[in-house]
Amino acid sequence: MQIDILTLFPQMFESPFSTGILKRAIDHKLVRINICDIRDCTHDKHHTVDDYAYGGGAGMVLKPEPIFEAVESIKPDIEEGVNMLPIILLTPQGRPFSQEIAYELSRYMHMILICGRYEGVDERVRGHLVTDEVSIGDYVLSGGELAAMVVVDAVVRLLPGVLGSEASLLDDSYATGLLEYPQYTRPDEYKGWSVPQVLLSGNHAQIANWRREQAILRTLERRPDLLDKANLSLEERRLVDRLKQS
Ligand code: ADE
């Protein structure tokens, strides 16, 4: 997969992409991440990227020309498959990012992320350039850079070969529609707190049942809204009803 990120602050991306899973994915050529400085697509002496809002009001608005030019400088390589290329603006006005969207994006060969800044982006970028707008939550960041990092991390770890064990993806919180069950490692007793006996039993069927039940319980306690969409058996639905009543 290739990911192009358009930003006014390329330095912000240095550290997240040079450690851990993302670094390994880049080193193994499972993903290519290209950071494009929007300022490089300006042609005036001052490299102007923003201007006052028509109609007045506080704050500056990102100009359309450098953003269009930056995207067009990337697009010619893949002109044939242009409909296959998501061009995503990170903005608090976008659709809420989710594991489902991460899966959806991980199926593309290429995507472009545009990091908004200042008070906003000229509406013509929204209307005539981007194919999608994504928000990472109901709060306002100073720009789309951190949001782009979140999206890249969530998408890249889904690419084949990026995680050591594909199985670990299956149990992930949200991949099952449920929050993940509690995990323990050695020692089996720490400060008097012991690991649940079933996990030490070696009985794989019982362990799987316990984990599934814990995942349901945890989801019910913390994110009951997720249970409506989760893929539960009839018996599990009954368990949820019983737990709700108690
Ligand atoms: N830019 C500023 N805030 C944002 C958010 N919550 N999500 C995505 N992009 C943003």
GROMACS .gro file of N, CA and C in nm, residues 24 162-170:
model
   30
   24ARG      N    1   0.860  -0.128   1.108
   24ARG     CA    2   0.883  -0.261   1.051
   24ARG      C    3   0.808  -0.279   0.920
  162VAL      N    4   0.190  -0.759   0.832
  162VAL     CA    5   0.243  -0.654   0.921
  162VAL      C    6   0.252  -0.703   1.066
  163LEU      N    7   0.148  -0.769   1.115
  163LEU     CA    8   0.155  -0.822   1.252
  163LEU      C    9   0.213  -0.963   1.248
  164GLY      N   10   0.287  -0.997   1.353
  164GLY     CA   11   0.349  -1.129   1.359
  164GLY      C   12   0.245  -1.239   1.339
  165SER      N   13   0.138  -1.232   1.416
  165SER     CA   14   0.040  -1.340   1.410
  165SER      C   15  -0.095  -1.283   1.368
  166GLU      N   16  -0.146  -1.333   1.256
  166GLU     CA   17  -0.275  -1.284   1.205
  166GLU      C   18  -0.384  -1.312   1.307
  167ALA      N   19  -0.363  -1.416   1.389
  167ALA     CA   20  -0.464  -1.454   1.487
  167ALA      C   21  -0.489  -1.342   1.585
  168SER      N   22  -0.385  -1.264   1.618
  168SER     CA   23  -0.403  -1.160   1.719
  168SER      C   24  -0.501  -1.054   1.668
  169LEU      N   25  -0.515  -1.041   1.535
  169LEU     CA   26  -0.612  -0.946   1.480
  169LEU      C   27  -0.754  -0.989   1.511
  170LEU      N   28  -0.775  -1.121   1.509
  170LEU     CA   29  -0.911  -1.172   1.523
  170LEU      C   30  -0.969  -1.143   1.661
   0.00000   0.00000   0.00000
